[in-house]
mmCIF file of C-alpha atoms in Angstrom:
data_model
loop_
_atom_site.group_PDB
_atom_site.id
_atom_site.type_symbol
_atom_site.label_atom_id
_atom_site.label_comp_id
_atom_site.label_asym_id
_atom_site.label_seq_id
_atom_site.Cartn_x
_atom_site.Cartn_y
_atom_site.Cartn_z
ATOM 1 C CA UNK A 21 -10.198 9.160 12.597
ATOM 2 C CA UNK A 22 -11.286 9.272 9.019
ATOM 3 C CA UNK A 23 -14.805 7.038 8.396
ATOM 4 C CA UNK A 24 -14.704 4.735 5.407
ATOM 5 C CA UNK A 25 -17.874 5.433 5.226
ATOM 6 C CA UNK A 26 -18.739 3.997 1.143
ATOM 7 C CA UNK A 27 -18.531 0.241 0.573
ATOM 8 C CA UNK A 28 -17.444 -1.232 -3.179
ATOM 9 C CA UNK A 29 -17.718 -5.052 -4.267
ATOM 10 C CA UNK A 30 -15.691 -6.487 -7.304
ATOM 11 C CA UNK A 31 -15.906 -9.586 -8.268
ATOM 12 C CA UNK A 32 -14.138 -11.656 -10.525
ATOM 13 C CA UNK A 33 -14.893 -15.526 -11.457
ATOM 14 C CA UNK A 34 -12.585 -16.686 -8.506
ATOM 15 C CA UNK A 35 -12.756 -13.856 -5.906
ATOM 16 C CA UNK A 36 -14.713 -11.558 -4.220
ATOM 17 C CA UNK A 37 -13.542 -8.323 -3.125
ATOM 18 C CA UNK A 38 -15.268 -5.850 -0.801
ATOM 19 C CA UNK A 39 -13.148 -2.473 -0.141
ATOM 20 C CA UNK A 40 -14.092 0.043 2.243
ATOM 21 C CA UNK A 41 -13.521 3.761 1.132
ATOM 22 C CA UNK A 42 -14.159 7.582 1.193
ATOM 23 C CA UNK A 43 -14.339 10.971 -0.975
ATOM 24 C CA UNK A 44 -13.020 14.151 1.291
ATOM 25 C CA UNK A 45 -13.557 17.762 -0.135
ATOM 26 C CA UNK A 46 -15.571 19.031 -3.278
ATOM 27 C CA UNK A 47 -16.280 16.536 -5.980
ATOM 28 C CA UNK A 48 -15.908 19.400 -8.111
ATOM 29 C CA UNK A 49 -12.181 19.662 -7.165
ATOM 30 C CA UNK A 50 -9.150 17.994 -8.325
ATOM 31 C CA UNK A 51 -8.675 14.314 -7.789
ATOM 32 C CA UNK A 52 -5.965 12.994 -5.355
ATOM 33 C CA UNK A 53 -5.878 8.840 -4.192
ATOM 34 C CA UNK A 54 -3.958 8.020 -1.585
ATOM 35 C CA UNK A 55 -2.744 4.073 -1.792
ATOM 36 C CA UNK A 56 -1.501 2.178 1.097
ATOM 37 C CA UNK A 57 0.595 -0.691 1.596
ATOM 38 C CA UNK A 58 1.676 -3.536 4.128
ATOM 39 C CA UNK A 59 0.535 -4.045 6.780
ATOM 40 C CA UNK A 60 -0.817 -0.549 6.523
ATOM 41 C CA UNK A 61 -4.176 0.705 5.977
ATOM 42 C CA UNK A 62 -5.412 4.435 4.679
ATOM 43 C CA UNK A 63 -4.954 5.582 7.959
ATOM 44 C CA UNK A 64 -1.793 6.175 7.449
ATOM 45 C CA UNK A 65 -2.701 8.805 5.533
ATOM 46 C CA UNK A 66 -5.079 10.514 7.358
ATOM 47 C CA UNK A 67 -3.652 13.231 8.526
ATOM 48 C CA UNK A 68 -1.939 14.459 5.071
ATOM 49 C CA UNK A 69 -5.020 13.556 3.241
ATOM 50 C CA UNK A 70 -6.979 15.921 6.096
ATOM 51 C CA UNK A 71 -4.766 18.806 5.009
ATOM 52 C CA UNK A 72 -5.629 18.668 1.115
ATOM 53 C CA UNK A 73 -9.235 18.576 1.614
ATOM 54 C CA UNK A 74 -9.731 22.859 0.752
ATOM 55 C CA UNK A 75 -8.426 21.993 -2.692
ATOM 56 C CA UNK A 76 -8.223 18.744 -3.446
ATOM 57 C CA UNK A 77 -11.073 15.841 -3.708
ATOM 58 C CA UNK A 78 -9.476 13.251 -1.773
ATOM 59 C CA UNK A 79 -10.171 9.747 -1.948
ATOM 60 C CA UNK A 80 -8.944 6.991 0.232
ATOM 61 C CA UNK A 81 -9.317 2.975 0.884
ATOM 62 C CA UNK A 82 -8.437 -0.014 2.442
ATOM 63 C CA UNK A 83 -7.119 -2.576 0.334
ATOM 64 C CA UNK A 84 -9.067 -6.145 0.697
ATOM 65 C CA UNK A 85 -8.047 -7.641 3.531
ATOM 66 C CA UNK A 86 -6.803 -4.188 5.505
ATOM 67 C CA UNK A 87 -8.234 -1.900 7.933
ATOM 68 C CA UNK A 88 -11.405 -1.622 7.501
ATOM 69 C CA UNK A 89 -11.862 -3.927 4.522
ATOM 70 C CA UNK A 90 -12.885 -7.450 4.753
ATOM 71 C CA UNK A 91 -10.308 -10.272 3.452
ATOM 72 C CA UNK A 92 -10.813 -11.406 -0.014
ATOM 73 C CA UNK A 93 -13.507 -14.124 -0.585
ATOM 74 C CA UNK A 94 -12.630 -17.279 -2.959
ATOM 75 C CA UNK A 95 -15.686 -18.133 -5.021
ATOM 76 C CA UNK A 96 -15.588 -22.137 -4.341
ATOM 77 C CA UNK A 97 -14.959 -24.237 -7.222
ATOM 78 C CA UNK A 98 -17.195 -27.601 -7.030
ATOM 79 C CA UNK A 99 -14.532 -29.349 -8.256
ATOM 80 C CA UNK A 100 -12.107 -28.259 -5.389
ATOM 81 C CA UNK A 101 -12.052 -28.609 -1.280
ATOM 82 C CA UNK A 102 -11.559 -24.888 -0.533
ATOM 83 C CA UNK A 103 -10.311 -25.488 3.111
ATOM 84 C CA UNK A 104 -7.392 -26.724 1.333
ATOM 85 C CA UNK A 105 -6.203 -24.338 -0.757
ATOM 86 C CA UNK A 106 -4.347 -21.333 -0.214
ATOM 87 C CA UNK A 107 -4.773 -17.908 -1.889
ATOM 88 C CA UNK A 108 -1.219 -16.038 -2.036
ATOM 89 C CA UNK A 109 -0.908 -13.185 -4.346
ATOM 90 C CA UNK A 110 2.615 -12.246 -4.208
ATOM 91 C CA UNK A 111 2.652 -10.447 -7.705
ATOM 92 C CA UNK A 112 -0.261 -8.235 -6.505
ATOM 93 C CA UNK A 113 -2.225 -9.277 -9.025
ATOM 94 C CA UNK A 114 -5.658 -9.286 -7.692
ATOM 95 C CA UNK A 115 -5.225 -6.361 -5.578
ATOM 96 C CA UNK A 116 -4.481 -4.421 -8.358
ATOM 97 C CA UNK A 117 -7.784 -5.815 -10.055
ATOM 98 C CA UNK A 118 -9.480 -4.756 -7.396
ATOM 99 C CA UNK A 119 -7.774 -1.339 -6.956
ATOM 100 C CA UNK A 120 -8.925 -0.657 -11.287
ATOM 101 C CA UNK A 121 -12.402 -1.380 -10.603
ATOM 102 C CA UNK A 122 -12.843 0.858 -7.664
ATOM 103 C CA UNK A 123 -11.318 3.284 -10.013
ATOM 104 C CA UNK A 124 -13.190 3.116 -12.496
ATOM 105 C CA UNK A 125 -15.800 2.994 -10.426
ATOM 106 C CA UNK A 126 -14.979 6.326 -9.472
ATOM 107 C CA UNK A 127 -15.250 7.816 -13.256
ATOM 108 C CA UNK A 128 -12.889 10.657 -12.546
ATOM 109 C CA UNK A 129 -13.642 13.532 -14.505
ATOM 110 C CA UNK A 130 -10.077 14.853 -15.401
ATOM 111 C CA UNK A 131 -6.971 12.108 -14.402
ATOM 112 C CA UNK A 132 -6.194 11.893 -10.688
ATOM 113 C CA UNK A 133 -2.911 12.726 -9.021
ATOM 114 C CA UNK A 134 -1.805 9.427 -7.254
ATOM 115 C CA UNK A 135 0.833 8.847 -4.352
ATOM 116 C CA UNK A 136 1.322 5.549 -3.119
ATOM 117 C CA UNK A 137 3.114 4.012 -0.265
ATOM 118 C CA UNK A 138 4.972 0.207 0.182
ATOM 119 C CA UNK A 139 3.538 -2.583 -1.946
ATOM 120 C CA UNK A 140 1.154 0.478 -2.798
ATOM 121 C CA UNK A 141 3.410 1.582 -5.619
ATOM 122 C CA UNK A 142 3.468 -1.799 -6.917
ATOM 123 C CA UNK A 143 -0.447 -1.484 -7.193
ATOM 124 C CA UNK A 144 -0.146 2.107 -8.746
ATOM 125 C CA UNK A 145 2.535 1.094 -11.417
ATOM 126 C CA UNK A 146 0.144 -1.767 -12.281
ATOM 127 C CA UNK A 147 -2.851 0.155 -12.722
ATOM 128 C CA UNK A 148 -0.882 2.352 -14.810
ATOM 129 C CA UNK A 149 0.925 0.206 -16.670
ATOM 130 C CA UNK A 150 -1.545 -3.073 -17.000
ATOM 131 C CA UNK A 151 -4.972 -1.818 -16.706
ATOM 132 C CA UNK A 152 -4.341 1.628 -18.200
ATOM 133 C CA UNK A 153 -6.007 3.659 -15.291
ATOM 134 C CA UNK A 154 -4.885 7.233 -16.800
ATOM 135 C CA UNK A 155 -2.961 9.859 -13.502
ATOM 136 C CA UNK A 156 -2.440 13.222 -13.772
ATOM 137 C CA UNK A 157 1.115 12.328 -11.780
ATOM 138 C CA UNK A 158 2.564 9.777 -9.404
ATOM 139 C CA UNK A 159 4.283 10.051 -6.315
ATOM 140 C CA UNK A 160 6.083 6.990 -4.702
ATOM 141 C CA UNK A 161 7.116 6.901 -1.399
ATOM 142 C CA UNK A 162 9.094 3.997 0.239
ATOM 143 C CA UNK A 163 7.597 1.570 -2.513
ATOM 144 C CA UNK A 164 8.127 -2.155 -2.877
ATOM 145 C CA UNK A 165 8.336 -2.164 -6.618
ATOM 146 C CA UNK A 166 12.035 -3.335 -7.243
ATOM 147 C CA UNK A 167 12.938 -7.364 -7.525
ATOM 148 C CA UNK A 168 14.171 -8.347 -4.064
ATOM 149 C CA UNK A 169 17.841 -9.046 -4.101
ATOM 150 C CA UNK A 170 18.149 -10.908 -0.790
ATOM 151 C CA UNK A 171 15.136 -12.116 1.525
ATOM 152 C CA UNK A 172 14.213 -10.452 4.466
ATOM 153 C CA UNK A 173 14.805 -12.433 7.456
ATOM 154 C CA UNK A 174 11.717 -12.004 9.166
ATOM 155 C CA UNK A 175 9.579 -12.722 5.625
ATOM 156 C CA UNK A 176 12.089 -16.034 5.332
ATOM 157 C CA UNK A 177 10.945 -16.912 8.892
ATOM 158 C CA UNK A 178 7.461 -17.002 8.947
ATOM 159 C CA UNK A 179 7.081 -18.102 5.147
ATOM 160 C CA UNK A 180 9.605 -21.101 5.813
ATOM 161 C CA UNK A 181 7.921 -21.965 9.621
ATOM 162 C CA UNK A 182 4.108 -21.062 8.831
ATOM 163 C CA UNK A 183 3.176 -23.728 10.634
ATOM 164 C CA UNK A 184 4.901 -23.132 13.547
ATOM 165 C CA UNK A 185 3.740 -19.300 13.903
ATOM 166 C CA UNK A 186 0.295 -20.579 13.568
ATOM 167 C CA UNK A 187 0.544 -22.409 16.162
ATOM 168 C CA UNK A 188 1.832 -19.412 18.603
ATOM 169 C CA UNK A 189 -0.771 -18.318 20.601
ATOM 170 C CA UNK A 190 -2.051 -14.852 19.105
ATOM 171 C CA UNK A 191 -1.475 -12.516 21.810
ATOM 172 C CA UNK A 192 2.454 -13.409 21.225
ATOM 173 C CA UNK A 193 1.748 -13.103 17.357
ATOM 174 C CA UNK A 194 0.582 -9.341 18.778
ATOM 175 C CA UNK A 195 3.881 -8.829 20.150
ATOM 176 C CA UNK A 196 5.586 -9.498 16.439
ATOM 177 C CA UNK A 197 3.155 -7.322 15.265
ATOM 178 C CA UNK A 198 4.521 -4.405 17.576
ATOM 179 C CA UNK A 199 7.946 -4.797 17.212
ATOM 180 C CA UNK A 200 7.919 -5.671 13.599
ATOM 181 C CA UNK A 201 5.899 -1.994 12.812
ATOM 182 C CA UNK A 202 8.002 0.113 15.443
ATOM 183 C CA UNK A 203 10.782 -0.683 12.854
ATOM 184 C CA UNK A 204 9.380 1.405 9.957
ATOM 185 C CA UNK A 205 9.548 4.262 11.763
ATOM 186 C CA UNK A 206 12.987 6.238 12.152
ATOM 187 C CA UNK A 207 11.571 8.112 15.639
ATOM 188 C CA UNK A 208 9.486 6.323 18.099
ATOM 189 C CA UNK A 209 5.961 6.601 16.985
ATOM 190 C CA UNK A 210 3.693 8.204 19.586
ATOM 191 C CA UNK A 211 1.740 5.296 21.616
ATOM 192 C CA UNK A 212 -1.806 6.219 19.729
ATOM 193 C CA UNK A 213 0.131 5.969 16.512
ATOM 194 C CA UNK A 214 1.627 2.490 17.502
ATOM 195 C CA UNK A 215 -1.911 1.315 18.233
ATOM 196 C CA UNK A 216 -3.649 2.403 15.412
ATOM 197 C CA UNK A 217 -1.198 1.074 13.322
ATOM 198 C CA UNK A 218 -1.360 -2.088 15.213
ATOM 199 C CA UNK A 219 -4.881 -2.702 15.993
ATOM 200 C CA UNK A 220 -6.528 -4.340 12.560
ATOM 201 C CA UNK A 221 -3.798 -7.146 13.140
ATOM 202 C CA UNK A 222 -4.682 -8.210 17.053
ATOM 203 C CA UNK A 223 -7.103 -10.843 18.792
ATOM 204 C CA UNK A 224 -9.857 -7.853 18.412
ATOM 205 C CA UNK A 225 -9.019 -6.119 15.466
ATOM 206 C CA UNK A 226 -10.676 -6.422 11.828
ATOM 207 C CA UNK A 227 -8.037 -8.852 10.058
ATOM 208 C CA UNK A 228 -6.505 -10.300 13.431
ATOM 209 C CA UNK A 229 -2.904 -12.297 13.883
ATOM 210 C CA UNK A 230 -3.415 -15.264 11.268
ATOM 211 C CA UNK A 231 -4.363 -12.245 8.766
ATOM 212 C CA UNK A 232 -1.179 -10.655 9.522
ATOM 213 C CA UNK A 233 1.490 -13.670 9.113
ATOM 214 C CA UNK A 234 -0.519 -14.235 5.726
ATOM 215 C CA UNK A 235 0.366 -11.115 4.668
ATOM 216 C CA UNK A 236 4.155 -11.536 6.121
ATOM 217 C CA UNK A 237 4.164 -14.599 3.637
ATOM 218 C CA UNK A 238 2.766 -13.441 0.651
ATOM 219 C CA UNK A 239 5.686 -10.479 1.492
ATOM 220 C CA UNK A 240 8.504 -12.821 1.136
ATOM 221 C CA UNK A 241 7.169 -14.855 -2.703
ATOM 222 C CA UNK A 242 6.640 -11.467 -3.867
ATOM 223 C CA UNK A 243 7.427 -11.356 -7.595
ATOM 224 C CA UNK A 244 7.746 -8.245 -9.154
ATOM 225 C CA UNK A 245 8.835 -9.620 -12.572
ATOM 226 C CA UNK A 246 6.032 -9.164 -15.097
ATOM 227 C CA UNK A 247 5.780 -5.746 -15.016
ATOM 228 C CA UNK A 248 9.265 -4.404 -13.740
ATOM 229 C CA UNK A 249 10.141 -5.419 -17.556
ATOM 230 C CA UNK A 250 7.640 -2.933 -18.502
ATOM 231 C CA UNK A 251 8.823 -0.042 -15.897
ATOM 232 C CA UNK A 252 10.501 2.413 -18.918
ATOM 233 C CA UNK A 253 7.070 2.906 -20.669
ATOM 234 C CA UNK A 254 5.869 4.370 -17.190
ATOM 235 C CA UNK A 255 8.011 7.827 -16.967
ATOM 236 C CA UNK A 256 6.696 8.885 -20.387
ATOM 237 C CA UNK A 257 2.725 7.963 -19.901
ATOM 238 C CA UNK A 258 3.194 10.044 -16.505
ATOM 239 C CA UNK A 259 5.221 12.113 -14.420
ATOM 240 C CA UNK A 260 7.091 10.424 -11.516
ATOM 241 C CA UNK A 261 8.317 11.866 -8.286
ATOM 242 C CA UNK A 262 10.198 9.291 -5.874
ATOM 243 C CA UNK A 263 10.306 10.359 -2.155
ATOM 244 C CA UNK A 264 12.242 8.032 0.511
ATOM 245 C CA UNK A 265 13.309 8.316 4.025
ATOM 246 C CA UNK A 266 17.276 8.554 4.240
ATOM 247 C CA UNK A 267 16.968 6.385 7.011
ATOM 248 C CA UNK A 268 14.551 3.373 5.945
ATOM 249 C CA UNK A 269 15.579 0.534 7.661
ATOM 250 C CA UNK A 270 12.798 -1.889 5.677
ATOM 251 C CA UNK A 271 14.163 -0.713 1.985
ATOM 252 C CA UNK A 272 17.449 1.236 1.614
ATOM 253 C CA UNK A 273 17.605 5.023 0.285
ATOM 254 C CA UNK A 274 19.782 3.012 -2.238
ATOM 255 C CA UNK A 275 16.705 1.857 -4.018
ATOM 256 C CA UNK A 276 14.910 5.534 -4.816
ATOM 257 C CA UNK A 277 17.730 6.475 -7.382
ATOM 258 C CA UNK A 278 17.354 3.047 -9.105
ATOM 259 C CA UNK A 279 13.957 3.209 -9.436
ATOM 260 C CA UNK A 280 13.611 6.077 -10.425
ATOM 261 C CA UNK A 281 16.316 5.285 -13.205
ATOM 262 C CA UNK A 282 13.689 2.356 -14.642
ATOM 263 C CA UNK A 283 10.982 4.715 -14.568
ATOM 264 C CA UNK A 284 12.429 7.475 -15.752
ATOM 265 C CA UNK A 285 11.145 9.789 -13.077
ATOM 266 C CA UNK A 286 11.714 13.667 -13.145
ATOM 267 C CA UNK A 287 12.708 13.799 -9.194
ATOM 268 C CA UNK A 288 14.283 11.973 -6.439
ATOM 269 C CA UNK A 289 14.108 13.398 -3.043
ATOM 270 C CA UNK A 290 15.374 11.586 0.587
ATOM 271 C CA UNK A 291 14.118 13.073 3.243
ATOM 272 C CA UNK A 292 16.289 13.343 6.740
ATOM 273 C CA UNK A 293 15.814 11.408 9.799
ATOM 274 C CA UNK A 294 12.799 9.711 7.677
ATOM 275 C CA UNK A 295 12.316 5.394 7.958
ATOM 276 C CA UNK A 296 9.578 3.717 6.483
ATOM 277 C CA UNK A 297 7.162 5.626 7.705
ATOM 278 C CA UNK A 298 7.804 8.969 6.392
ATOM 279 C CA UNK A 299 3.840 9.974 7.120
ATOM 280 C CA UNK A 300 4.764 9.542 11.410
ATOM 281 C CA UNK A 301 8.786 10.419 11.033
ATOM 282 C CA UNK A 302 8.349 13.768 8.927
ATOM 283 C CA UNK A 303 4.953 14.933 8.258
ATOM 284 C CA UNK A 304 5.721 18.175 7.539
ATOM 285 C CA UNK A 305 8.419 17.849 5.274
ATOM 286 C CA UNK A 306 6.104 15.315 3.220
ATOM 287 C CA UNK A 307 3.448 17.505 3.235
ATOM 288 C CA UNK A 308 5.546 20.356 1.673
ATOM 289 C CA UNK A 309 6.633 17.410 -0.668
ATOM 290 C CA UNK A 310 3.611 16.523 -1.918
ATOM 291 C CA UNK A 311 2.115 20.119 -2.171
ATOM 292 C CA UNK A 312 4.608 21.309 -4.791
ATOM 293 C CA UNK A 313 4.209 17.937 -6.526
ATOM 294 C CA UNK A 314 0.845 18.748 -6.448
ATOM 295 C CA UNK A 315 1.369 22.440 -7.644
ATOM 296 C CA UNK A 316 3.705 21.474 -10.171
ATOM 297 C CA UNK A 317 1.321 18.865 -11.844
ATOM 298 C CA UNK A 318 -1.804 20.958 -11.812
ATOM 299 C CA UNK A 319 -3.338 21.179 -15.002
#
């Protein structure tokens, strides 16, 4: 298990944002960030990130409110009853605040190569594209970055009966949490996989059940709108590689070749007997993906 072992704060005039993270391998190498997405955390990329360490500086971090990382703090207004009010960030908005100050907290000496998983590549196409965080390349796999053309049932639950799941006891919330993550993955993911995966969103994990159906609601107002408008500037500040599982039952393969069409990306490539969860479903095959991204992008 990889230890997040540096802490970073950002704070803006509503929020406060405290993201756990680490640096693997020689500073004096090349750059590589690993985002996650939902409900994911960097552990998902543990393993792959492990292998690059020899020639890469790898860097890796929980989002606010994942893994290891505390929720985001609202900065009470006097003139407001904060137990009232409810902090949804569908459009990403303040992740991806967050997500530009940690890297520019980092002060990269040459442009880092980024790949980015789920809502991830929403993040990384807004640091790109909005807060003009420079890559070397960018790698999306299985993103959420598209407009939604139809809801997802489960998102359309819980967002239309969030009172009523709040009111389930948590250990059945746990049992959503398990079957709603076993269906990312196109193979059965190995029982210490399931857990890990699972643990930050039970009775004793870090975010815990309420954390998770948050999450499950902000998933189904997500608005993508502001900068998908922007999405044909992004293939000619950078180059793009989309990777998706043939077999992803959350997003279909559908959506790779039209998004890389709005981003003008150089490849596409689906990846057999691959879901969601590429990382668990196909490491290999990923990891000889990403190395000739890598090789092909060095500078």
């Amino acid at each position: 298990m990889i230890d997040l072992d540096q802490t970073f704060v950002h704070q803006t005039p509503t929020h406060s944002h405290t993201i756990k993270w680490t640096r693997l391998g020689s500073p004096d190498s090349p750059p590589v960030v690993f985002i996650h997405g939902t409900p994911w955390s960097c552990i998902e990329w543990q393993t792959l990130a492990a292998s690059l360490t020899s020639r890469y500086c790898v860097y890796l971090y929980d989002h606010p409110g994942f893994g290891k990382s505390p929720a985001p703090q609202r900065i009470s207004d006097l003139n407001n009853d904060s137990n009232t009010m409810v902090d949804l960030d569908p459009s990403l908005v303040l992740r991806a605040e967050a997500s530009a100050a940690l890297f520019r907290k980092w002060d990269f000496s040459e442009p880092p190569a980024v790949f980015a998983h789920d809502n991830g590549g929403l993040v990384s196409l807004r640091l790109l594209l909005h807060h003009n965080i420079q890559f070397a390349s960018l790698c999306l796999i299985d993103v959420v970055a598209l407009s939604r053309t139809e809801d997802i049932p489960f998102f359309k639950l819980v967002a239309g009966n969030e009172q009523v799941f709040s009111a389930i006891p948590p250990h059945l919330i746990e049992g959503f949490v398990h079957s709603y993550i076993k269906t990312a993955a196109f193979k059965p993911l190995a029982p210490e996989d399931e857990e890990a995966l699972c643990k930050p969103w039970l009775s004793t994990g870090s975010q815990g059940p309420k954390r998770f159906l948050q999450e499950m609601v902000q998933a189904h107002y997500r608005d993508v709108s502001d900068v998908e408008k922007e999405y044909g500037r992004a293939g000619k500040l950078v180059p793009i590689k989309v990777v998706w599982g043939k077999d992803d039952f959350w997003i279909p393969a559908t959506t790779a070749g039209k998004l890389a069409t709005a981003l003008g990306a150089e490849e596409v490539v689906l990846i057999e007997e691959a879901g969601h969860l590429i990382q668990y479903d196909q490491p290999s095959r990923l990891a000889v993906e990403v190395s000739l991204w890598l090789e092909k992008n060095k500078a």
